[in-house]
Short mmCIF file of C-alpha atoms in Angstrom, two decimals:
data_model
loop_
_atom_site.label_atom_id
_atom_site.label_comp_id
_atom_site.label_asym_id
_atom_site.label_seq_id
_atom_site.Cartn_x
_atom_site.Cartn_y
_atom_site.Cartn_z
CA UNK A 1 232.56 157.96 275.32
CA UNK A 2 231.89 158.80 271.67
CA UNK A 3 234.83 160.41 269.86
CA UNK A 4 232.92 161.78 266.81
CA UNK A 5 230.15 164.42 266.81
CA UNK A 6 227.10 162.45 265.65
CA UNK A 7 223.38 162.66 265.12
CA UNK A 8 221.43 159.46 265.69
CA UNK A 9 219.50 158.43 262.57
CA UNK A 10 215.89 157.72 263.35
CA UNK A 11 214.71 156.84 259.86
CA UNK A 12 216.01 155.94 256.39
CA UNK A 13 214.84 155.93 252.83
CA UNK A 14 215.64 152.34 251.88
CA UNK A 15 216.10 152.91 248.21
CA UNK A 16 219.18 151.33 246.65
CA UNK A 17 221.00 153.41 244.03
CA UNK A 18 223.65 152.29 241.55
CA UNK A 19 226.77 154.42 241.90
CA UNK A 20 230.27 153.64 240.62
CA UNK A 21 229.36 149.99 240.02
CA UNK A 22 228.42 149.37 243.69
CA UNK A 23 225.17 149.51 245.60
CA UNK A 24 224.92 152.39 248.04
CA UNK A 25 221.99 153.78 249.99
CA UNK A 26 220.34 157.16 250.16
CA UNK A 27 219.71 157.97 253.81
CA UNK A 28 217.61 160.63 255.43
CA UNK A 29 219.79 163.26 257.14
CA UNK A 30 217.78 164.55 260.07
CA UNK A 31 220.32 166.86 261.69
CA UNK A 32 218.82 169.88 259.92
CA UNK A 33 216.34 171.29 262.46
CA UNK A 34 216.91 168.52 265.01
CA UNK A 35 215.21 169.30 268.30
CA UNK A 36 216.19 168.58 271.86
CA UNK A 37 213.70 165.78 272.56
CA UNK A 38 214.71 163.25 275.24
CA UNK A 39 217.03 160.49 273.99
CA UNK A 40 215.35 157.13 273.43
CA UNK A 41 216.43 154.14 275.59
CA UNK A 42 219.78 152.81 274.45
CA UNK A 43 219.82 149.25 273.21
CA UNK A 44 222.45 147.23 271.38
CA UNK A 45 222.48 144.81 268.45
CA UNK A 46 225.20 142.47 267.24
CA UNK A 47 227.02 143.03 263.94
CA UNK A 48 226.66 139.77 262.05
CA UNK A 49 227.45 138.20 258.73
CA UNK A 50 224.59 137.02 256.55
CA UNK A 51 223.21 137.04 253.02
CA UNK A 52 221.39 140.29 252.26
CA UNK A 53 218.86 140.55 249.45
CA UNK A 54 217.22 143.79 248.32
CA UNK A 55 213.78 143.89 246.75
CA UNK A 56 211.79 146.61 245.07
CA UNK A 57 208.00 146.41 245.52
CA UNK A 58 205.98 147.99 242.70
CA UNK A 59 202.41 148.01 241.45
CA UNK A 60 201.44 146.87 237.96
CA UNK A 61 198.18 147.45 236.13
CA UNK A 62 197.13 144.71 233.74
CA UNK A 63 196.38 145.79 230.19
CA UNK A 64 196.19 144.68 226.58
CA UNK A 65 198.39 146.13 223.85
CA UNK A 66 197.34 149.35 222.16
CA UNK A 67 194.46 148.65 219.74
CA UNK A 68 194.89 148.67 215.97
CA UNK A 69 192.03 149.83 213.72
CA UNK A 70 191.16 147.49 210.86
CA UNK A 71 189.75 149.05 207.70
CA UNK A 72 187.58 147.23 205.17
CA UNK A 73 187.51 147.79 201.41
CA UNK A 74 183.85 147.61 200.46
CA UNK A 75 180.73 145.48 200.27
CA UNK A 76 178.02 144.97 202.87
CA UNK A 77 178.88 143.68 206.33
CA UNK A 78 176.86 140.52 206.96
CA UNK A 79 178.57 139.26 210.13
CA UNK A 80 180.76 140.81 212.81
CA UNK A 81 182.67 139.21 215.70
CA UNK A 82 182.10 139.90 219.38
CA UNK A 83 184.46 142.02 221.50
CA UNK A 84 186.83 139.74 223.36
CA UNK A 85 186.75 137.04 220.67
CA UNK A 86 190.18 135.72 219.65
CA UNK A 87 190.75 135.04 215.95
CA UNK A 88 193.83 133.31 214.54
CA UNK A 89 195.49 133.68 211.16
CA UNK A 90 193.55 131.65 208.61
CA UNK A 91 190.24 132.17 210.42
CA UNK A 92 187.36 134.48 209.49
CA UNK A 93 187.40 137.90 211.13
CA UNK A 94 184.08 139.10 209.75
CA UNK A 95 181.84 138.58 206.74
CA UNK A 96 181.12 140.74 203.68
CA UNK A 97 178.35 139.96 201.16
CA UNK A 98 178.00 136.54 202.78
CA UNK A 99 181.67 135.63 202.31
CA UNK A 100 184.22 135.26 205.10
CA UNK A 101 187.03 137.80 205.26
CA UNK A 102 190.02 135.80 206.53
CA UNK A 103 192.86 137.06 208.71
CA UNK A 104 196.32 136.87 207.15
CA UNK A 105 199.43 138.20 208.84
CA UNK A 106 201.30 141.06 207.24
CA UNK A 107 202.52 144.62 207.51
CA UNK A 108 200.74 145.90 204.36
CA UNK A 109 197.06 145.65 203.44
CA UNK A 110 196.30 144.19 200.03
CA UNK A 111 195.85 146.96 197.46
CA UNK A 112 195.10 144.70 194.46
CA UNK A 113 194.06 141.17 193.58
CA UNK A 114 196.79 138.56 193.86
CA UNK A 115 196.61 136.58 190.63
CA UNK A 116 198.50 135.24 187.63
CA UNK A 117 200.05 137.91 185.42
CA UNK A 118 200.43 140.50 188.18
CA UNK A 119 203.66 142.44 188.55
CA UNK A 120 206.10 141.57 191.31
CA UNK A 121 205.51 143.09 194.71
CA UNK A 122 205.71 142.59 198.48
CA UNK A 123 202.01 141.76 198.62
CA UNK A 124 202.78 138.56 196.70
CA UNK A 125 205.40 137.57 199.25
CA UNK A 126 202.98 138.28 202.12
CA UNK A 127 200.32 136.01 200.61
CA UNK A 128 202.84 133.26 199.83
CA UNK A 129 204.19 133.39 203.39
CA UNK A 130 200.69 133.01 204.84
CA UNK A 131 199.87 130.12 202.51
CA UNK A 132 203.07 128.36 203.57
CA UNK A 133 202.37 129.01 207.27
CA UNK A 134 198.90 127.52 206.84
CA UNK A 135 200.33 124.35 205.27
CA UNK A 136 199.92 125.07 201.57
CA UNK A 137 203.54 125.77 200.67
CA UNK A 138 204.53 122.59 198.79
CA UNK A 139 206.87 123.60 195.96
CA UNK A 140 206.33 127.27 196.74
CA UNK A 141 209.20 129.76 196.68
CA UNK A 142 208.37 132.68 198.96
CA UNK A 143 209.33 135.80 197.05
CA UNK A 144 207.79 138.79 195.25
CA UNK A 145 206.89 136.83 192.09
CA UNK A 146 203.52 135.17 191.37
CA UNK A 147 204.18 131.75 189.79
CA UNK A 148 202.25 128.63 188.91
CA UNK A 149 203.19 127.29 192.37
CA UNK A 150 201.59 130.37 193.93
CA UNK A 151 198.36 129.71 192.04
CA UNK A 152 198.35 126.02 193.07
CA UNK A 153 198.83 127.02 196.71
CA UNK A 154 195.92 129.49 196.49
CA UNK A 155 193.65 126.85 194.97
CA UNK A 156 194.61 124.34 197.66
CA UNK A 157 193.84 126.89 200.38
CA UNK A 158 190.51 127.78 198.74
CA UNK A 159 189.52 124.11 198.55
CA UNK A 160 190.31 123.53 202.22
CA UNK A 161 188.35 126.64 203.20
CA UNK A 162 185.32 125.68 201.10
CA UNK A 163 185.77 128.66 198.80
CA UNK A 164 185.58 128.84 195.02
CA UNK A 165 188.86 127.49 193.60
CA UNK A 166 189.60 130.49 191.39
CA UNK A 167 193.35 130.66 192.04
CA UNK A 168 192.86 134.37 192.74
CA UNK A 169 192.81 136.16 196.09
CA UNK A 170 190.69 139.28 195.74
CA UNK A 171 191.47 142.39 197.71
CA UNK A 172 188.39 141.85 199.92
CA UNK A 173 189.04 138.13 200.57
CA UNK A 174 191.64 138.59 203.30
CA UNK A 175 192.67 141.29 205.74
CA UNK A 176 196.18 141.70 207.13
CA UNK A 177 196.73 141.73 210.91
CA UNK A 178 199.93 142.23 212.87
CA UNK A 179 200.02 139.08 215.03
CA UNK A 180 199.44 135.30 214.73
CA UNK A 181 196.18 135.79 216.62
CA UNK A 182 194.22 138.89 217.58
CA UNK A 183 191.64 139.78 220.22
CA UNK A 184 188.67 141.84 219.08
CA UNK A 185 188.78 145.08 221.05
CA UNK A 186 185.80 147.04 219.74
CA UNK A 187 183.40 147.07 216.79
CA UNK A 188 183.29 150.24 214.68
CA UNK A 189 180.52 149.36 212.21
CA UNK A 190 177.10 147.73 212.06
CA UNK A 191 175.87 144.64 210.28
CA UNK A 192 174.23 145.85 207.08
CA UNK A 193 176.51 148.86 206.79
CA UNK A 194 179.26 149.33 204.23
CA UNK A 195 182.62 147.68 204.95
CA UNK A 196 184.43 150.59 203.27
CA UNK A 197 185.98 152.16 206.37
CA UNK A 198 186.82 151.25 209.94
CA UNK A 199 185.25 147.90 210.81
CA UNK A 200 186.79 146.98 214.15
CA UNK A 201 189.86 147.37 216.32
CA UNK A 202 191.98 144.58 217.73
CA UNK A 203 194.81 143.97 220.17
CA UNK A 204 197.21 141.12 220.72
CA UNK A 205 195.43 138.49 222.84
CA UNK A 206 198.01 138.40 225.62
CA UNK A 207 197.70 140.48 228.80
CA UNK A 208 200.75 142.23 230.18
CA UNK A 209 201.48 144.43 233.18
CA UNK A 210 202.41 148.10 233.10
CA UNK A 211 204.34 149.54 236.05
CA UNK A 212 204.79 153.26 236.63
CA UNK A 213 208.22 153.84 238.13
CA UNK A 214 210.36 156.75 239.23
CA UNK A 215 213.54 157.74 237.45
CA UNK A 216 215.57 156.28 240.34
CA UNK A 217 213.66 152.98 240.20
CA UNK A 218 214.16 152.83 236.44
CA UNK A 219 217.93 152.63 236.94
CA UNK A 220 217.45 149.43 238.95
CA UNK A 221 215.45 147.65 236.22
CA UNK A 222 216.51 146.01 232.98
CA UNK A 223 214.80 144.09 230.15
CA UNK A 224 214.88 140.38 230.83
CA UNK A 225 214.93 140.82 234.63
CA UNK A 226 212.88 138.20 236.47
CA UNK A 227 210.10 139.42 238.78
CA UNK A 228 207.44 137.80 240.95
CA UNK A 229 203.81 138.89 240.66
CA UNK A 230 201.25 138.34 243.41
CA UNK A 231 197.76 137.66 242.01
CA UNK A 232 194.53 138.63 243.83
CA UNK A 233 194.15 134.98 244.90
CA UNK A 234 197.47 135.19 246.74
CA UNK A 235 199.21 132.96 244.19
CA UNK A 236 202.65 134.19 243.16
CA UNK A 237 203.74 133.67 239.57
CA UNK A 238 207.02 134.39 237.77
CA UNK A 239 207.10 137.07 235.09
CA UNK A 240 209.70 139.06 233.18
CA UNK A 241 210.37 142.73 232.54
CA UNK A 242 210.04 142.85 228.75
CA UNK A 243 210.73 146.52 228.05
CA UNK A 244 211.41 149.87 229.68
CA UNK A 245 209.88 153.13 228.50
CA UNK A 246 211.71 156.13 230.02
CA UNK A 247 209.16 158.51 228.48
CA UNK A 248 206.13 156.76 229.97
CA UNK A 249 202.73 156.24 228.36
CA UNK A 250 201.39 158.90 226.01
CA UNK A 251 198.51 161.04 227.24
CA UNK A 252 195.83 163.05 225.47
CA UNK A 253 197.46 166.24 226.71
CA UNK A 254 200.83 166.76 224.94
CA UNK A 255 201.89 169.19 227.67
CA UNK A 256 201.30 166.70 230.46
CA UNK A 257 204.42 165.10 231.90
CA UNK A 258 204.42 161.31 231.90
CA UNK A 259 206.32 159.00 234.22
CA UNK A 260 208.61 156.16 233.12
CA UNK A 261 207.02 152.73 232.81
CA UNK A 262 208.11 149.11 232.61
CA UNK A 263 206.27 146.34 230.77
CA UNK A 264 205.88 142.94 232.47
CA UNK A 265 205.18 139.80 230.42
CA UNK A 266 203.56 136.65 231.86
CA UNK A 267 204.68 133.26 230.48
CA UNK A 268 201.52 131.55 231.77
CA UNK A 269 198.56 133.54 230.48
CA UNK A 270 196.08 130.99 231.85
CA UNK A 271 196.63 132.37 235.36
CA UNK A 272 195.18 135.70 234.22
CA UNK A 273 191.95 134.33 232.78
CA UNK A 274 188.88 135.83 234.41
CA UNK A 275 190.86 138.32 236.49
CA UNK A 276 189.76 141.42 234.61
CA UNK A 277 192.43 144.11 234.74
CA UNK A 278 193.29 144.65 238.43
CA UNK A 279 196.42 146.20 239.89
CA UNK A 280 198.95 143.61 241.07
CA UNK A 281 201.99 143.68 243.34
CA UNK A 282 205.33 143.06 241.65
CA UNK A 283 208.50 142.14 243.55
CA UNK A 284 211.80 142.84 241.83
CA UNK A 285 215.10 141.53 243.21
CA UNK A 286 217.43 144.51 242.75
CA UNK A 287 220.61 143.24 244.36
CA UNK A 288 222.23 141.03 246.94
CA UNK A 289 225.36 140.47 248.96
CA UNK A 290 226.65 137.19 250.40
CA UNK A 291 228.58 137.01 253.66
CA UNK A 292 227.78 140.66 254.26
CA UNK A 293 228.59 142.33 257.58
CA UNK A 294 225.29 143.92 258.59
CA UNK A 295 223.75 145.93 261.41
CA UNK A 296 220.25 147.34 261.87
CA UNK A 297 219.88 150.40 259.70
CA UNK A 298 218.87 152.42 262.78
CA UNK A 299 222.38 151.85 264.16
CA UNK A 300 223.75 154.35 261.65
CA UNK A 301 224.62 157.80 262.92
CA UNK A 302 225.29 160.82 260.71
CA UNK A 303 228.72 162.29 261.37
CA UNK A 304 228.90 166.07 261.61
CA UNK A 305 231.79 166.11 259.12
CA UNK A 306 229.85 164.01 256.61
CA UNK A 307 229.34 160.31 256.13
CA UNK A 308 228.06 157.74 258.58
CA UNK A 309 229.26 155.84 261.59
CA UNK A 310 228.16 153.34 264.22
CA UNK A 311 228.50 153.56 268.00
CA UNK A 312 230.24 150.46 269.34
CA UNK A 313 229.90 149.39 272.97
CA UNK A 314 233.25 148.29 274.42
CA UNK A 315 233.63 144.52 274.46
CA UNK A 316 234.94 144.80 278.03
CA UNK A 317 231.47 145.86 279.17
CA UNK A 318 229.08 142.99 278.26
CA UNK A 319 225.34 143.43 278.77
CA UNK A 320 224.52 143.06 282.45
CA UNK A 321 221.66 140.64 281.82
CA UNK A 322 223.82 138.17 279.88
CA UNK A 323 227.40 137.81 281.20
CA UNK A 324 228.17 134.62 279.30
CA UNK A 325 226.44 135.12 275.95
CA UNK A 326 225.79 137.65 273.20
CA UNK A 327 222.05 137.98 272.59
CA UNK A 328 220.94 139.67 269.39
CA UNK A 329 219.78 142.73 271.33
CA UNK A 330 220.25 143.96 274.88
CA UNK A 331 220.29 147.15 276.93
CA UNK A 332 223.50 149.14 277.31
CA UNK A 333 224.67 148.61 280.91
CA UNK A 334 225.10 151.67 283.06
CA UNK A 335 228.65 152.97 282.98
CA UNK A 336 229.52 151.28 279.70
CA UNK A 337 231.93 153.05 277.42
CA UNK A 338 231.35 153.37 273.70
CA UNK A 339 233.11 154.78 270.68
CA UNK A 340 231.81 155.95 267.34
CA UNK A 341 233.67 154.75 264.24
CA UNK A 342 233.15 155.94 260.66
CA UNK A 343 231.87 153.27 258.27
CA UNK A 344 231.05 152.94 254.60
CA UNK A 345 227.71 151.46 253.73
CA UNK A 346 226.45 149.29 250.90
CA UNK A 347 223.15 147.52 250.37
CA UNK A 348 220.08 148.32 252.49
CA UNK A 349 217.39 145.65 252.74
CA UNK A 350 214.94 144.35 255.32
CA UNK A 351 215.81 147.18 257.75
CA UNK A 352 219.48 146.17 257.73
CA UNK A 353 222.50 147.85 256.16
CA UNK A 354 225.70 146.32 254.81
CA UNK A 355 228.93 147.71 256.25
CA UNK A 356 231.59 147.61 253.54
CA UNK A 357 234.46 149.39 255.32
CA UNK A 358 235.34 150.72 258.77
CA UNK A 359 236.56 149.52 262.17
CA UNK A 360 233.57 147.25 262.79
CA UNK A 361 233.82 143.48 263.15
CA UNK A 362 231.48 140.53 263.38
CA UNK A 363 230.26 140.17 266.95
CA UNK A 364 230.71 143.85 267.84
CA UNK A 365 227.79 145.44 269.63
CA UNK A 366 226.35 148.62 268.16
CA UNK A 367 223.94 151.01 269.79
CA UNK A 368 220.43 151.23 268.32
CA UNK A 369 217.40 153.26 269.47
CA UNK A 370 215.34 151.43 272.07
#
């Protein structure tokens, strides 16, 4: 006979929460408004020790980085790239007055010609860094000062590119981008139009995933956490949570509430080629416990005084259909006695719950709904 007033738990919310350094579970408490429906058949399950692993299943939408608008400085556009084209540093992004405008990497656009006699400035250092990265840095000191070595490096670059060896980089010769390579996102101008204004927008070439998560899920994630992503083909590939954004993605309506998001990076971009931008399933391992004492989560009962318990069938009354063994599940024999003991719970995963404290032992039989 049970010694604690209880309510049998018929369902749980299997969401692990971090509390006080340990994993606990938030369980549905159905005693509010419980009816008097007939009790389900009583079955038992064995408390056992095993390794328990918890996983969080989320959806991720594939996307490119936010686009950056590139602004030209003048002249007539004579060639433009195609959306989707990838252009690396040192390559031509578009053409003005029949001359290639080359992508250099830097945070500041050029605001003057880079040439002998100019005053010191960060634009000099940007150009020198690009020349060195492209293989023209012999004898070059990368700093804010234009020197004879800077001019020699410019001439060497111009020769390799088939340009006039003037030793001067004009403001319209190069355009600064923010990455080693960029993907053309959209074209803002027309061939034959002026290049003085927005010409195109670009993104980083890599595709990443964006997951919308709840505030509770956010607490279970961390940058650098490994995840597994299932592709539409069924192939599973490893990925990494690169960043968390508690404020979510900005919307066009400032008053609209946004949800937290997490960014997923893929080490093997080749697997994403030709996929488009579908939604993918992401599996996150959020915790685990080795040698855990576990029972089916439906074995938990809510105690009237608070907390949870399990109903244990007396060992002296083995299941009638198996006198010499302990099957994983069996019916409660007629006339069996049982007792309800309070327990503390830990990790919930795969419809099982870890018992961290209480008078329950491996091999004990607990009552579960039939």
